[in-house]
Amino acid sequence: MRNFSSSFRVWHWLNAFALFGLFITVVLRESVMHKANIGAIVQAKMAELGTVITEEQAVMIGKAVRSPMWDWHIYLGIAVAVLLLWRLAMVVKNGFGFDDNPAMQKVYLLYRAVYGVMAIMSLSGLALYYRIAGEATENVETVHMVLGWAIFAFIALHIIGVVLAEKSDQSGLVTRMINGK
């Protein structure tokens, strides 16, 4: 059975926290905190007070209202990029740390792919943040969003895999990821 170093465990849980935070900010941004939803509420309330504002003005206010929440997306995205560099340093120093279990080789290949996707997602996020995508901004946003949803899908698969592993010959996986034993 594979044991996890304290460095890897800290990295794993910090990464999990950051990715969960990113997921929450995306879901909020695309639902209850959507600029048009907030704008419509602002527009309706302003009309009740006797002030008429255009839809464009309402959306602008909606963006301003959700801006602090979106700042967290940026902070957490930068955290994921830094955590990915930390993971890369661990890989350079110790290798991936995967055991030779033949049944797990496809899973390990998936993890390598996920690290690659996270790298592209981090780079695309940084390109958007620093506004260096130029005319490709729309394409970079699309790639960033699609890869983000792919990471969220991987997380769901990861959790399912952990539950299945706990019910198989790999029981104790969660305990080892928490306390290393």
Short mmCIF file of N, CA and C in Angstrom, two decimals:
data_model
loop_
_atom_site.label_atom_id
_atom_site.label_comp_id
_atom_site.label_asym_id
_atom_site.label_seq_id
_atom_site.Cartn_x
_atom_site.Cartn_y
_atom_site.Cartn_z
N MET A 1 0.83 -1.19 0.00
CA MET A 1 0.00 0.00 0.00
C MET A 1 0.88 1.25 0.00
N ARG A 2 0.42 2.21 -0.71
CA ARG A 2 1.17 3.46 -0.84
C ARG A 2 0.94 4.32 0.40
N ASN A 3 2.03 4.86 0.93
CA ASN A 3 1.94 5.85 2.01
C ASN A 3 2.25 7.21 1.41
N PHE A 4 1.66 8.22 1.98
CA PHE A 4 1.80 9.57 1.45
C PHE A 4 2.66 10.40 2.39
N SER A 5 3.64 11.10 1.83
CA SER A 5 4.50 11.97 2.63
C SER A 5 3.68 13.12 3.20
N SER A 6 4.18 13.72 4.26
CA SER A 6 3.47 14.86 4.84
C SER A 6 3.40 16.01 3.83
N SER A 7 4.46 16.19 3.05
CA SER A 7 4.47 17.24 2.04
C SER A 7 3.36 17.01 1.00
N PHE A 8 3.23 15.76 0.55
CA PHE A 8 2.20 15.46 -0.43
C PHE A 8 0.81 15.63 0.17
N ARG A 9 0.62 15.21 1.41
CA ARG A 9 -0.69 15.33 2.05
C ARG A 9 -1.08 16.80 2.20
N VAL A 10 -0.15 17.64 2.64
CA VAL A 10 -0.44 19.07 2.77
C VAL A 10 -0.78 19.64 1.40
N TRP A 11 0.02 19.29 0.39
CA TRP A 11 -0.25 19.76 -0.97
C TRP A 11 -1.65 19.33 -1.42
N HIS A 12 -1.98 18.06 -1.20
CA HIS A 12 -3.27 17.52 -1.64
C HIS A 12 -4.43 18.30 -1.03
N TRP A 13 -4.39 18.51 0.29
CA TRP A 13 -5.53 19.17 0.94
C TRP A 13 -5.58 20.66 0.64
N LEU A 14 -4.44 21.32 0.49
CA LEU A 14 -4.47 22.73 0.06
C LEU A 14 -5.03 22.84 -1.36
N ASN A 15 -4.61 21.94 -2.23
CA ASN A 15 -5.10 21.92 -3.60
C ASN A 15 -6.61 21.64 -3.62
N ALA A 16 -7.05 20.69 -2.81
CA ALA A 16 -8.48 20.36 -2.74
C ALA A 16 -9.28 21.59 -2.29
N PHE A 17 -8.78 22.27 -1.26
CA PHE A 17 -9.46 23.47 -0.76
C PHE A 17 -9.54 24.55 -1.85
N ALA A 18 -8.42 24.80 -2.51
CA ALA A 18 -8.38 25.83 -3.55
C ALA A 18 -9.30 25.48 -4.71
N LEU A 19 -9.27 24.22 -5.16
CA LEU A 19 -10.13 23.82 -6.28
C LEU A 19 -11.60 23.87 -5.90
N PHE A 20 -11.92 23.50 -4.66
CA PHE A 20 -13.31 23.60 -4.20
C PHE A 20 -13.75 25.06 -4.20
N GLY A 21 -12.89 25.95 -3.73
CA GLY A 21 -13.20 27.38 -3.75
C GLY A 21 -13.41 27.89 -5.16
N LEU A 22 -12.57 27.45 -6.09
CA LEU A 22 -12.74 27.85 -7.50
C LEU A 22 -14.08 27.37 -8.04
N PHE A 23 -14.43 26.13 -7.71
CA PHE A 23 -15.71 25.57 -8.15
C PHE A 23 -16.86 26.42 -7.63
N ILE A 24 -16.82 26.78 -6.36
CA ILE A 24 -17.89 27.60 -5.76
C ILE A 24 -17.98 28.95 -6.47
N THR A 25 -16.85 29.59 -6.73
CA THR A 25 -16.91 30.91 -7.38
C THR A 25 -17.47 30.80 -8.79
N VAL A 26 -17.13 29.72 -9.50
CA VAL A 26 -17.66 29.54 -10.86
C VAL A 26 -19.17 29.30 -10.83
N VAL A 27 -19.60 28.41 -9.94
CA VAL A 27 -21.03 28.10 -9.85
C VAL A 27 -21.82 29.35 -9.45
N LEU A 28 -21.32 30.09 -8.48
CA LEU A 28 -22.01 31.33 -8.08
C LEU A 28 -22.05 32.33 -9.23
N ARG A 29 -20.93 32.49 -9.92
CA ARG A 29 -20.86 33.46 -11.02
C ARG A 29 -21.84 33.12 -12.13
N GLU A 30 -22.04 31.83 -12.37
CA GLU A 30 -22.91 31.41 -13.46
C GLU A 30 -24.37 31.22 -13.03
N SER A 31 -24.67 31.45 -11.75
CA SER A 31 -26.05 31.25 -11.28
C SER A 31 -26.53 32.49 -10.53
N VAL A 32 -26.61 32.41 -9.22
CA VAL A 32 -27.21 33.50 -8.44
C VAL A 32 -26.42 34.79 -8.50
N MET A 33 -25.12 34.72 -8.78
CA MET A 33 -24.31 35.94 -8.86
C MET A 33 -24.05 36.36 -10.31
N HIS A 34 -24.82 35.82 -11.24
CA HIS A 34 -24.65 36.21 -12.65
C HIS A 34 -24.96 37.69 -12.78
N LYS A 35 -24.16 38.39 -13.57
CA LYS A 35 -24.30 39.84 -13.70
C LYS A 35 -25.69 40.25 -14.14
N ALA A 36 -26.31 39.48 -15.02
CA ALA A 36 -27.66 39.82 -15.49
C ALA A 36 -28.69 39.62 -14.39
N ASN A 37 -28.53 38.57 -13.58
CA ASN A 37 -29.46 38.34 -12.47
C ASN A 37 -29.38 39.46 -11.45
N ILE A 38 -28.17 39.80 -11.07
CA ILE A 38 -27.99 40.89 -10.09
C ILE A 38 -28.48 42.20 -10.71
N GLY A 39 -28.13 42.41 -11.97
CA GLY A 39 -28.57 43.63 -12.66
C GLY A 39 -30.08 43.76 -12.70
N ALA A 40 -30.77 42.65 -12.95
CA ALA A 40 -32.25 42.69 -13.00
C ALA A 40 -32.82 43.05 -11.63
N ILE A 41 -32.24 42.51 -10.58
CA ILE A 41 -32.70 42.84 -9.22
C ILE A 41 -32.47 44.32 -8.93
N VAL A 42 -31.29 44.81 -9.27
CA VAL A 42 -30.96 46.22 -9.05
C VAL A 42 -31.90 47.10 -9.85
N GLN A 43 -32.12 46.73 -11.12
CA GLN A 43 -32.99 47.52 -11.98
C GLN A 43 -34.41 47.58 -11.42
N ALA A 44 -34.93 46.44 -10.94
CA ALA A 44 -36.28 46.40 -10.39
C ALA A 44 -36.37 47.23 -9.10
N LYS A 45 -35.40 47.10 -8.23
CA LYS A 45 -35.42 47.85 -6.96
C LYS A 45 -35.27 49.35 -7.21
N MET A 46 -34.44 49.71 -8.15
CA MET A 46 -34.29 51.13 -8.48
C MET A 46 -35.59 51.69 -9.04
N ALA A 47 -36.28 50.90 -9.87
CA ALA A 47 -37.57 51.33 -10.42
C ALA A 47 -38.59 51.52 -9.30
N GLU A 48 -38.56 50.63 -8.30
CA GLU A 48 -39.46 50.79 -7.14
C GLU A 48 -39.20 52.10 -6.41
N LEU A 49 -37.96 52.55 -6.45
CA LEU A 49 -37.59 53.81 -5.80
C LEU A 49 -37.79 55.02 -6.71
N GLY A 50 -38.26 54.77 -7.93
CA GLY A 50 -38.53 55.85 -8.86
C GLY A 50 -37.36 56.23 -9.75
N THR A 51 -36.32 55.41 -9.75
CA THR A 51 -35.15 55.70 -10.59
C THR A 51 -35.06 54.63 -11.67
N VAL A 52 -35.02 55.07 -12.92
CA VAL A 52 -34.92 54.14 -14.03
C VAL A 52 -33.47 54.08 -14.49
N ILE A 53 -32.97 52.85 -14.60
CA ILE A 53 -31.63 52.66 -15.15
C ILE A 53 -31.74 51.68 -16.30
N THR A 54 -30.80 51.79 -17.23
CA THR A 54 -30.83 50.90 -18.38
C THR A 54 -30.33 49.51 -17.98
N GLU A 55 -30.60 48.55 -18.85
CA GLU A 55 -30.12 47.19 -18.60
C GLU A 55 -28.60 47.18 -18.55
N GLU A 56 -27.98 47.95 -19.42
CA GLU A 56 -26.52 48.03 -19.45
C GLU A 56 -25.97 48.57 -18.13
N GLN A 57 -26.60 49.61 -17.59
CA GLN A 57 -26.18 50.16 -16.30
C GLN A 57 -26.39 49.13 -15.18
N ALA A 58 -27.51 48.42 -15.25
CA ALA A 58 -27.81 47.41 -14.23
C ALA A 58 -26.78 46.29 -14.25
N VAL A 59 -26.37 45.85 -15.45
CA VAL A 59 -25.35 44.81 -15.58
C VAL A 59 -24.02 45.31 -15.04
N MET A 60 -23.70 46.57 -15.30
CA MET A 60 -22.47 47.16 -14.79
C MET A 60 -22.47 47.13 -13.25
N ILE A 61 -23.60 47.44 -12.64
CA ILE A 61 -23.72 47.38 -11.18
C ILE A 61 -23.61 45.92 -10.72
N GLY A 62 -24.24 45.02 -11.47
CA GLY A 62 -24.16 43.59 -11.15
C GLY A 62 -22.72 43.10 -11.13
N LYS A 63 -21.94 43.53 -12.11
CA LYS A 63 -20.52 43.15 -12.15
C LYS A 63 -19.78 43.70 -10.93
N ALA A 64 -20.09 44.94 -10.54
CA ALA A 64 -19.43 45.55 -9.39
C ALA A 64 -19.79 44.82 -8.10
N VAL A 65 -21.04 44.38 -7.99
CA VAL A 65 -21.49 43.67 -6.79
C VAL A 65 -20.76 42.34 -6.64
N ARG A 66 -20.57 41.63 -7.73
CA ARG A 66 -19.93 40.31 -7.64
C ARG A 66 -18.40 40.37 -7.72
N SER A 67 -17.85 41.52 -7.94
CA SER A 67 -16.41 41.66 -8.10
C SER A 67 -15.62 41.11 -6.91
N PRO A 68 -16.00 41.40 -5.66
CA PRO A 68 -15.22 40.84 -4.54
C PRO A 68 -15.22 39.31 -4.53
N MET A 69 -16.35 38.71 -4.92
CA MET A 69 -16.40 37.25 -4.99
C MET A 69 -15.46 36.75 -6.09
N TRP A 70 -15.43 37.45 -7.21
CA TRP A 70 -14.57 37.01 -8.31
C TRP A 70 -13.09 37.22 -7.98
N ASP A 71 -12.80 38.21 -7.12
CA ASP A 71 -11.42 38.38 -6.67
C ASP A 71 -10.92 37.09 -6.02
N TRP A 72 -11.80 36.40 -5.29
CA TRP A 72 -11.42 35.14 -4.66
C TRP A 72 -11.09 34.08 -5.71
N HIS A 73 -11.77 34.11 -6.84
CA HIS A 73 -11.46 33.18 -7.91
C HIS A 73 -10.01 33.41 -8.37
N ILE A 74 -9.64 34.65 -8.49
CA ILE A 74 -8.28 35.00 -8.92
C ILE A 74 -7.26 34.54 -7.88
N TYR A 75 -7.51 34.86 -6.60
CA TYR A 75 -6.58 34.45 -5.54
C TYR A 75 -6.42 32.93 -5.51
N LEU A 76 -7.54 32.22 -5.58
CA LEU A 76 -7.49 30.76 -5.54
C LEU A 76 -6.83 30.19 -6.79
N GLY A 77 -7.06 30.83 -7.94
CA GLY A 77 -6.41 30.39 -9.17
C GLY A 77 -4.90 30.55 -9.09
N ILE A 78 -4.45 31.65 -8.52
CA ILE A 78 -3.00 31.86 -8.33
C ILE A 78 -2.47 30.82 -7.35
N ALA A 79 -3.25 30.53 -6.31
CA ALA A 79 -2.84 29.50 -5.34
C ALA A 79 -2.67 28.14 -6.04
N VAL A 80 -3.61 27.79 -6.92
CA VAL A 80 -3.51 26.52 -7.65
C VAL A 80 -2.25 26.50 -8.51
N ALA A 81 -1.94 27.61 -9.16
CA ALA A 81 -0.72 27.68 -9.98
C ALA A 81 0.52 27.48 -9.12
N VAL A 82 0.57 28.11 -7.96
CA VAL A 82 1.71 27.96 -7.05
C VAL A 82 1.77 26.52 -6.53
N LEU A 83 0.62 25.96 -6.17
CA LEU A 83 0.58 24.57 -5.69
C LEU A 83 1.04 23.60 -6.78
N LEU A 84 0.71 23.91 -8.02
CA LEU A 84 1.15 23.06 -9.13
C LEU A 84 2.68 23.10 -9.25
N LEU A 85 3.26 24.27 -9.06
CA LEU A 85 4.73 24.38 -9.07
C LEU A 85 5.33 23.57 -7.91
N TRP A 86 4.67 23.62 -6.76
CA TRP A 86 5.13 22.84 -5.61
C TRP A 86 5.08 21.34 -5.94
N ARG A 87 3.97 20.91 -6.58
CA ARG A 87 3.85 19.50 -6.95
C ARG A 87 4.93 19.12 -7.96
N LEU A 88 5.20 20.00 -8.91
CA LEU A 88 6.26 19.75 -9.89
C LEU A 88 7.61 19.59 -9.19
N ALA A 89 7.87 20.44 -8.19
CA ALA A 89 9.12 20.31 -7.43
C ALA A 89 9.18 18.97 -6.71
N MET A 90 8.05 18.51 -6.17
CA MET A 90 8.02 17.20 -5.52
C MET A 90 8.29 16.09 -6.52
N VAL A 91 7.74 16.22 -7.73
CA VAL A 91 7.95 15.21 -8.77
C VAL A 91 9.41 15.18 -9.19
N VAL A 92 10.02 16.35 -9.38
CA VAL A 92 11.42 16.41 -9.77
C VAL A 92 12.29 15.76 -8.69
N LYS A 93 11.99 16.02 -7.43
CA LYS A 93 12.78 15.50 -6.32
C LYS A 93 12.55 14.01 -6.08
N ASN A 94 11.26 13.58 -6.11
CA ASN A 94 10.91 12.22 -5.68
C ASN A 94 10.22 11.37 -6.73
N GLY A 95 10.01 11.90 -7.92
CA GLY A 95 9.19 11.19 -8.91
C GLY A 95 7.72 11.38 -8.57
N PHE A 96 6.87 10.76 -9.34
CA PHE A 96 5.44 10.92 -9.10
C PHE A 96 4.99 10.23 -7.81
N GLY A 97 5.75 9.22 -7.38
CA GLY A 97 5.38 8.53 -6.16
C GLY A 97 4.34 7.45 -6.39
N PHE A 98 4.09 7.11 -7.64
CA PHE A 98 3.13 6.05 -7.94
C PHE A 98 3.80 4.70 -7.74
N ASP A 99 3.04 3.75 -7.20
CA ASP A 99 3.61 2.42 -7.02
C ASP A 99 3.51 1.63 -8.33
N ASP A 100 3.99 0.41 -8.32
CA ASP A 100 4.03 -0.41 -9.54
C ASP A 100 2.79 -1.27 -9.73
N ASN A 101 1.73 -0.98 -9.00
CA ASN A 101 0.50 -1.77 -9.10
C ASN A 101 -0.03 -1.69 -10.53
N PRO A 102 -0.03 -2.82 -11.26
CA PRO A 102 -0.47 -2.80 -12.66
C PRO A 102 -1.91 -2.32 -12.83
N ALA A 103 -2.74 -2.62 -11.84
CA ALA A 103 -4.15 -2.22 -11.93
C ALA A 103 -4.32 -0.70 -11.85
N MET A 104 -3.31 -0.01 -11.33
CA MET A 104 -3.42 1.44 -11.13
C MET A 104 -2.76 2.26 -12.23
N GLN A 105 -2.13 1.61 -13.20
CA GLN A 105 -1.37 2.35 -14.21
C GLN A 105 -2.24 3.31 -15.02
N LYS A 106 -3.47 2.90 -15.35
CA LYS A 106 -4.38 3.81 -16.08
C LYS A 106 -4.78 4.99 -15.21
N VAL A 107 -4.97 4.74 -13.94
CA VAL A 107 -5.30 5.82 -13.00
C VAL A 107 -4.14 6.81 -12.93
N TYR A 108 -2.91 6.29 -12.84
CA TYR A 108 -1.75 7.16 -12.77
C TYR A 108 -1.57 7.97 -14.05
N LEU A 109 -1.90 7.37 -15.18
CA LEU A 109 -1.85 8.10 -16.45
C LEU A 109 -2.85 9.25 -16.42
N LEU A 110 -4.03 9.00 -15.87
CA LEU A 110 -5.05 10.05 -15.74
C LEU A 110 -4.53 11.19 -14.86
N TYR A 111 -3.85 10.85 -13.76
CA TYR A 111 -3.31 11.89 -12.89
C TYR A 111 -2.27 12.75 -13.63
N ARG A 112 -1.43 12.11 -14.42
CA ARG A 112 -0.45 12.88 -15.21
C ARG A 112 -1.17 13.83 -16.17
N ALA A 113 -2.23 13.34 -16.80
CA ALA A 113 -3.01 14.18 -17.72
C ALA A 113 -3.65 15.35 -16.96
N VAL A 114 -4.15 15.07 -15.76
CA VAL A 114 -4.77 16.13 -14.95
C VAL A 114 -3.75 17.21 -14.60
N TYR A 115 -2.52 16.81 -14.26
CA TYR A 115 -1.49 17.81 -13.98
C TYR A 115 -1.24 18.68 -15.22
N GLY A 116 -1.25 18.06 -16.39
CA GLY A 116 -1.08 18.82 -17.64
C GLY A 116 -2.23 19.78 -17.86
N VAL A 117 -3.44 19.30 -17.64
CA VAL A 117 -4.63 20.17 -17.79
C VAL A 117 -4.57 21.31 -16.78
N MET A 118 -4.17 21.01 -15.55
CA MET A 118 -4.06 22.07 -14.53
C MET A 118 -3.01 23.10 -14.94
N ALA A 119 -1.93 22.65 -15.57
CA ALA A 119 -0.90 23.59 -16.02
C ALA A 119 -1.45 24.52 -17.10
N ILE A 120 -2.16 23.95 -18.07
CA ILE A 120 -2.74 24.78 -19.14
C ILE A 120 -3.80 25.71 -18.56
N MET A 121 -4.61 25.20 -17.63
CA MET A 121 -5.64 26.03 -17.01
C MET A 121 -5.00 27.18 -16.23
N SER A 122 -3.92 26.88 -15.51
CA SER A 122 -3.23 27.93 -14.75
C SER A 122 -2.64 28.98 -15.68
N LEU A 123 -1.99 28.53 -16.75
CA LEU A 123 -1.40 29.47 -17.71
C LEU A 123 -2.46 30.31 -18.40
N SER A 124 -3.58 29.69 -18.77
CA SER A 124 -4.64 30.46 -19.42
C SER A 124 -5.26 31.46 -18.45
N GLY A 125 -5.43 31.05 -17.19
CA GLY A 125 -5.96 31.99 -16.19
C GLY A 125 -5.02 33.16 -15.97
N LEU A 126 -3.73 32.88 -15.90
CA LEU A 126 -2.77 33.96 -15.73
C LEU A 126 -2.74 34.87 -16.96
N ALA A 127 -2.86 34.29 -18.15
CA ALA A 127 -2.91 35.09 -19.39
C ALA A 127 -4.13 36.01 -19.38
N LEU A 128 -5.25 35.51 -18.89
CA LEU A 128 -6.45 36.35 -18.81
C LEU A 128 -6.29 37.43 -17.75
N TYR A 129 -5.75 37.06 -16.61
CA TYR A 129 -5.58 38.02 -15.51
C TYR A 129 -4.65 39.16 -15.92
N TYR A 130 -3.53 38.81 -16.55
CA TYR A 130 -2.56 39.83 -16.95
C TYR A 130 -2.86 40.44 -18.31
N ARG A 131 -3.99 40.03 -18.90
CA ARG A 131 -4.47 40.57 -20.18
C ARG A 131 -3.41 40.48 -21.29
N ILE A 132 -2.79 39.31 -21.40
CA ILE A 132 -1.76 39.13 -22.42
C ILE A 132 -2.23 38.22 -23.56
N ALA A 133 -3.52 37.86 -23.55
CA ALA A 133 -4.04 36.97 -24.59
C ALA A 133 -4.33 37.71 -25.88
N GLY A 134 -4.43 39.03 -25.81
CA GLY A 134 -4.66 39.83 -27.01
C GLY A 134 -5.94 39.44 -27.73
N GLU A 135 -5.81 39.28 -29.06
CA GLU A 135 -6.98 38.93 -29.87
C GLU A 135 -7.50 37.53 -29.59
N ALA A 136 -6.71 36.73 -28.93
CA ALA A 136 -7.12 35.35 -28.62
C ALA A 136 -7.87 35.25 -27.30
N THR A 137 -8.19 36.37 -26.67
CA THR A 137 -8.81 36.37 -25.35
C THR A 137 -10.05 35.48 -25.29
N GLU A 138 -10.93 35.60 -26.27
CA GLU A 138 -12.17 34.80 -26.25
C GLU A 138 -11.85 33.31 -26.31
N ASN A 139 -10.89 32.93 -27.15
CA ASN A 139 -10.50 31.51 -27.25
C ASN A 139 -9.84 31.04 -25.96
N VAL A 140 -9.01 31.88 -25.37
CA VAL A 140 -8.35 31.52 -24.12
C VAL A 140 -9.38 31.36 -23.01
N GLU A 141 -10.38 32.25 -22.97
CA GLU A 141 -11.46 32.12 -21.98
C GLU A 141 -12.20 30.80 -22.15
N THR A 142 -12.48 30.43 -23.40
CA THR A 142 -13.19 29.18 -23.67
C THR A 142 -12.36 27.98 -23.22
N VAL A 143 -11.08 27.97 -23.57
CA VAL A 143 -10.19 26.88 -23.16
C VAL A 143 -10.14 26.80 -21.63
N HIS A 144 -9.99 27.95 -20.99
CA HIS A 144 -9.91 28.01 -19.53
C HIS A 144 -11.18 27.44 -18.89
N MET A 145 -12.32 27.82 -19.42
CA MET A 145 -13.59 27.35 -18.87
C MET A 145 -13.78 25.85 -19.09
N VAL A 146 -13.50 25.38 -20.30
CA VAL A 146 -13.67 23.95 -20.61
C VAL A 146 -12.73 23.11 -19.74
N LEU A 147 -11.47 23.54 -19.61
CA LEU A 147 -10.53 22.80 -18.79
C LEU A 147 -10.92 22.84 -17.31
N GLY A 148 -11.47 23.97 -16.88
CA GLY A 148 -11.96 24.06 -15.50
C GLY A 148 -13.04 23.03 -15.23
N TRP A 149 -14.00 22.93 -16.14
CA TRP A 149 -15.07 21.93 -15.95
C TRP A 149 -14.50 20.52 -16.04
N ALA A 150 -13.46 20.32 -16.85
CA ALA A 150 -12.82 19.00 -16.91
C ALA A 150 -12.17 18.67 -15.57
N ILE A 151 -11.54 19.64 -14.93
CA ILE A 151 -10.94 19.42 -13.61
C ILE A 151 -12.03 19.09 -12.60
N PHE A 152 -13.15 19.81 -12.66
CA PHE A 152 -14.24 19.54 -11.72
C PHE A 152 -14.80 18.13 -11.94
N ALA A 153 -14.87 17.69 -13.21
CA ALA A 153 -15.30 16.32 -13.50
C ALA A 153 -14.30 15.31 -12.95
N PHE A 154 -13.00 15.61 -13.09
CA PHE A 154 -11.98 14.73 -12.53
C PHE A 154 -12.14 14.62 -11.03
N ILE A 155 -12.41 15.73 -10.37
CA ILE A 155 -12.58 15.71 -8.91
C ILE A 155 -13.72 14.76 -8.53
N ALA A 156 -14.82 14.83 -9.27
CA ALA A 156 -15.94 13.91 -9.01
C ALA A 156 -15.49 12.46 -9.19
N LEU A 157 -14.76 12.19 -10.29
CA LEU A 157 -14.23 10.83 -10.52
C LEU A 157 -13.25 10.42 -9.41
N HIS A 158 -12.44 11.37 -8.98
CA HIS A 158 -11.47 11.11 -7.91
C HIS A 158 -12.20 10.68 -6.64
N ILE A 159 -13.23 11.40 -6.27
CA ILE A 159 -13.99 11.07 -5.06
C ILE A 159 -14.66 9.71 -5.20
N ILE A 160 -15.24 9.44 -6.36
CA ILE A 160 -15.85 8.12 -6.60
C ILE A 160 -14.78 7.03 -6.49
N GLY A 161 -13.62 7.27 -7.09
CA GLY A 161 -12.52 6.31 -7.04
C GLY A 161 -12.05 6.05 -5.61
N VAL A 162 -11.99 7.10 -4.81
CA VAL A 162 -11.56 6.94 -3.41
C VAL A 162 -12.59 6.10 -2.66
N VAL A 163 -13.88 6.36 -2.87
CA VAL A 163 -14.93 5.58 -2.21
C VAL A 163 -14.82 4.11 -2.63
N LEU A 164 -14.65 3.86 -3.93
CA LEU A 164 -14.51 2.48 -4.41
C LEU A 164 -13.25 1.82 -3.85
N ALA A 165 -12.15 2.57 -3.78
CA ALA A 165 -10.90 2.03 -3.25
C ALA A 165 -11.07 1.65 -1.78
N GLU A 166 -11.81 2.47 -1.04
CA GLU A 166 -12.04 2.17 0.38
C GLU A 166 -12.81 0.87 0.56
N LYS A 167 -13.61 0.51 -0.44
CA LYS A 167 -14.41 -0.72 -0.36
C LYS A 167 -13.68 -1.91 -0.98
N SER A 168 -12.43 -1.69 -1.41
CA SER A 168 -11.67 -2.76 -2.07
C SER A 168 -10.47 -3.13 -1.21
N ASP A 169 -9.47 -3.65 -1.87
CA ASP A 169 -8.24 -4.04 -1.17
C ASP A 169 -7.40 -2.84 -0.76
N GLN A 170 -7.84 -1.63 -1.09
CA GLN A 170 -7.09 -0.42 -0.75
C GLN A 170 -7.73 0.34 0.42
N SER A 171 -8.47 -0.36 1.25
CA SER A 171 -9.12 0.34 2.37
C SER A 171 -8.05 1.02 3.23
N GLY A 172 -8.44 2.13 3.83
CA GLY A 172 -7.50 2.91 4.62
C GLY A 172 -6.86 4.04 3.83
N LEU A 173 -7.24 4.17 2.57
CA LEU A 173 -6.66 5.20 1.70
C LEU A 173 -6.89 6.60 2.27
N VAL A 174 -8.11 6.87 2.72
CA VAL A 174 -8.43 8.19 3.25
C VAL A 174 -7.63 8.45 4.52
N THR A 175 -7.55 7.44 5.39
CA THR A 175 -6.77 7.58 6.63
C THR A 175 -5.32 7.90 6.32
N ARG A 176 -4.76 7.20 5.34
CA ARG A 176 -3.36 7.45 4.97
C ARG A 176 -3.19 8.86 4.38
N MET A 177 -4.21 9.36 3.67
CA MET A 177 -4.12 10.70 3.09
C MET A 177 -4.25 11.76 4.18
N ILE A 178 -4.88 11.41 5.29
CA ILE A 178 -5.03 12.38 6.37
C ILE A 178 -3.84 12.35 7.31
N ASN A 179 -3.48 11.15 7.79
CA ASN A 179 -2.42 11.12 8.81
C ASN A 179 -1.15 10.39 8.38
N GLY A 180 -1.13 9.87 7.16
CA GLY A 180 0.08 9.25 6.64
C GLY A 180 0.30 7.81 7.07
N LYS A 181 -0.60 7.26 7.85
CA LYS A 181 -0.41 5.87 8.34
C LYS A 181 -1.52 4.97 7.88
#
